[in-house]
Coordinates of C-alpha atoms in Angstrom, one line a residue:
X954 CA 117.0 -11.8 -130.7
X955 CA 114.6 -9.7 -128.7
X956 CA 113.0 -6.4 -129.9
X957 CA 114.9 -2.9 -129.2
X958 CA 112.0 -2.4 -127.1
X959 CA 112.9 -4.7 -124.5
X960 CA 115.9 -2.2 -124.0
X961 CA 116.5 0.1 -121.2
X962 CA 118.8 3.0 -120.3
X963 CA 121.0 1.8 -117.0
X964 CA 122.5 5.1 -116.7
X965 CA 120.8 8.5 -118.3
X966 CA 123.0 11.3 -119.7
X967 CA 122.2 14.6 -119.5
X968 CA 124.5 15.6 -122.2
X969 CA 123.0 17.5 -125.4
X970 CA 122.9 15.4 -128.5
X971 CA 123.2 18.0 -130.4
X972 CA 126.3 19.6 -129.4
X973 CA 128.1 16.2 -129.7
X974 CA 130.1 16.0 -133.0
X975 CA 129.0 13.1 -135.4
X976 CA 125.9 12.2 -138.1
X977 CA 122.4 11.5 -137.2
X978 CA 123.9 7.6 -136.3
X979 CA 126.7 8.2 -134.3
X980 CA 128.0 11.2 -132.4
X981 CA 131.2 11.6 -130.0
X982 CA 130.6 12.9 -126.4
X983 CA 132.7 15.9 -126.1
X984 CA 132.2 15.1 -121.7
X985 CA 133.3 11.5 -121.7
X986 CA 134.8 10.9 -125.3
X987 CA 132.5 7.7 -125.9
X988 CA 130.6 7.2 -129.1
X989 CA 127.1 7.5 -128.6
X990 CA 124.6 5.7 -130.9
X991 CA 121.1 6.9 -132.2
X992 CA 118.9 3.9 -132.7
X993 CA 116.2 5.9 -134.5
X994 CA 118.7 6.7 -137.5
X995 CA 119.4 2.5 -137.2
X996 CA 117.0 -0.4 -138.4
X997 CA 115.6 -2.5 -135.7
X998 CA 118.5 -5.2 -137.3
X999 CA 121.5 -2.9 -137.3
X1000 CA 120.4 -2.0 -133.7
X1001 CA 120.6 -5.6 -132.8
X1002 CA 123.7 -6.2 -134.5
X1003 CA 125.2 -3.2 -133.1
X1004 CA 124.1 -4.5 -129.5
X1005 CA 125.2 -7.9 -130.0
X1006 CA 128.8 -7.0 -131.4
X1007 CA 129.6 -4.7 -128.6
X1008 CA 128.9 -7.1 -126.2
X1009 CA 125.7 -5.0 -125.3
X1010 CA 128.5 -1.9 -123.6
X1011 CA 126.8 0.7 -126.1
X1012 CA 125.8 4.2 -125.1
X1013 CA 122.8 4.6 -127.2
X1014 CA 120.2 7.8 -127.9
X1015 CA 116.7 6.5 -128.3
X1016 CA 113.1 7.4 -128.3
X1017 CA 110.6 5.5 -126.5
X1018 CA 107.5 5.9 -127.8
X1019 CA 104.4 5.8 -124.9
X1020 CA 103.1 2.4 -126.0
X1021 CA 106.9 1.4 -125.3
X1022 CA 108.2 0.7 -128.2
X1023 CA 111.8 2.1 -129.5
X1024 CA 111.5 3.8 -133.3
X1025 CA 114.0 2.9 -135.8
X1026 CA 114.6 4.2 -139.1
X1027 CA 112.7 1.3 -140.3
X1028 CA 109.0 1.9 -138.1
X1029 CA 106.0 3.6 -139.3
X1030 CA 106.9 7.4 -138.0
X1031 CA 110.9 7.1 -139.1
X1032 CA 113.7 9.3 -140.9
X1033 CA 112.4 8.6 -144.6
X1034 CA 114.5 7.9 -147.4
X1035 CA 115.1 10.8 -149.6
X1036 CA 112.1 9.9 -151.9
X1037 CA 109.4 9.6 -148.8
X1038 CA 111.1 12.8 -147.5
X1039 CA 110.3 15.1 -150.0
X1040 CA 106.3 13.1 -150.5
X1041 CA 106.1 13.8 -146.5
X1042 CA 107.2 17.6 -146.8
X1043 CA 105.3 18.2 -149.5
X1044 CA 102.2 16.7 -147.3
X1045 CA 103.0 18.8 -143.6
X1046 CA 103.7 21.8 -146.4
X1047 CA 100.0 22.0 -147.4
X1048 CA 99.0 21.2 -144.0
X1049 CA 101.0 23.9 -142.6
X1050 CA 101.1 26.4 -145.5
X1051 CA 100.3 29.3 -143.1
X1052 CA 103.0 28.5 -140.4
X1053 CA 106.0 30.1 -140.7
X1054 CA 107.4 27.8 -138.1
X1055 CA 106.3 24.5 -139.8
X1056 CA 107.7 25.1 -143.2
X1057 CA 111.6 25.9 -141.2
X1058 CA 110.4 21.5 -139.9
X1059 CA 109.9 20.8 -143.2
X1060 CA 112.9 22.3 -144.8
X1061 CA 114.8 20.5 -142.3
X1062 CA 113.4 17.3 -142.5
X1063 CA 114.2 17.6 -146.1
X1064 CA 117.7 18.1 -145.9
X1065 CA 117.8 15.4 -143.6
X1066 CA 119.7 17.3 -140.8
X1067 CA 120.2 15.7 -137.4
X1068 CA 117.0 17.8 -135.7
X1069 CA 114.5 16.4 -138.3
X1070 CA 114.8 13.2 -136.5
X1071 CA 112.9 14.6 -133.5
X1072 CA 110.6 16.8 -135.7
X1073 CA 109.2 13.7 -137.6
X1074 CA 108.8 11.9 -134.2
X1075 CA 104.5 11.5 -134.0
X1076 CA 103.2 13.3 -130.2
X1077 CA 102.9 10.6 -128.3
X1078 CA 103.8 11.5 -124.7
X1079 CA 106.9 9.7 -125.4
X1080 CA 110.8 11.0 -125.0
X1081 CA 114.3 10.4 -126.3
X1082 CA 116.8 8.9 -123.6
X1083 CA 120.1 8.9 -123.7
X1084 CA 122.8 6.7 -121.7
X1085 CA 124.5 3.1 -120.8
X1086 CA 122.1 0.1 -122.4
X1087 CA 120.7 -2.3 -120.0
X1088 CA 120.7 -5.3 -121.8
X1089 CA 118.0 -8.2 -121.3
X1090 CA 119.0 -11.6 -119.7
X1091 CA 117.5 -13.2 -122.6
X1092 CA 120.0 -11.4 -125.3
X1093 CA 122.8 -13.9 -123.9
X1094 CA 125.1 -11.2 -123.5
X1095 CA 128.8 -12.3 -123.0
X1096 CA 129.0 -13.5 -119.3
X1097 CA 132.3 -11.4 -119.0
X1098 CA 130.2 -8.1 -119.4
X1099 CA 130.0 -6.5 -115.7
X1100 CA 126.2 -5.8 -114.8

């Protein structure tokens, strides 16, 4: 199966990830009541698998990074397990001992709330989209899905 990467968003959302409820994988859109999935809290395989067992009709949050590749939780640059996030906090900590704002990143990433996605996210002129998949040709999507 072809990388996340080769995905695009069909229709863009405006609507604010984080007033939809849910986790850091999956949140419900409180304007159109559809699940909406984040493919940087997802390995590059469970993305797949997720794409593949809905027929590619997924609403999906991702970031595009400026070289065009999408991050997943398993890319260099990804929400950590536990372990890596307290050896990256302590590393930003000493980095940005004297920034008040930096250490309220760090706390969060620790906890591992929904915002210390984006906060871990390297600056790279790239951005999170939100909306409708548009799935490749060459993913063999089911030939009853309308394009």
């Amino acid at each position: 199966m072809p990388a996340l990467s080769d995905l695009r968003i069909a229709r863009p959302c405006p609507a604010d990830w984080t007033a939809m409820a849910g986790d850091e994988r999956v949140r419900r859109c409180g304007r159109c009541s559809l699940r909406v999935y984040n493919l940087a809290a997802l390995s590059e395989a469970e993305g797949q698998r997720l794409i593949a067992e809905m027929e590619g009709r997924v609403w999906a949050r991702l970031y595009r990074r400026a070289d065009g590749t999408v991050l997943t939780r398993d890319c260099p640059g990804a929400p950590a397990s536990t372990g890596r996030r307290i050896a990256m906090a302590a590393a930003l900590a000493s980095v940005f001992v004297a920034s008040e704002a930096a250490v309220d990143r760090v706390s969060a990433f620790v906890a591992g709330s929904p915002e210390a996605v984006e906060a871990v996210v390297p600056v790279d002129d790239g951005e999170w989209i939100m909306g409708d998949i548009a799935v490749p040709e060459e993913w063999a999507v089911s030939p009853s899905r309308p394009r």
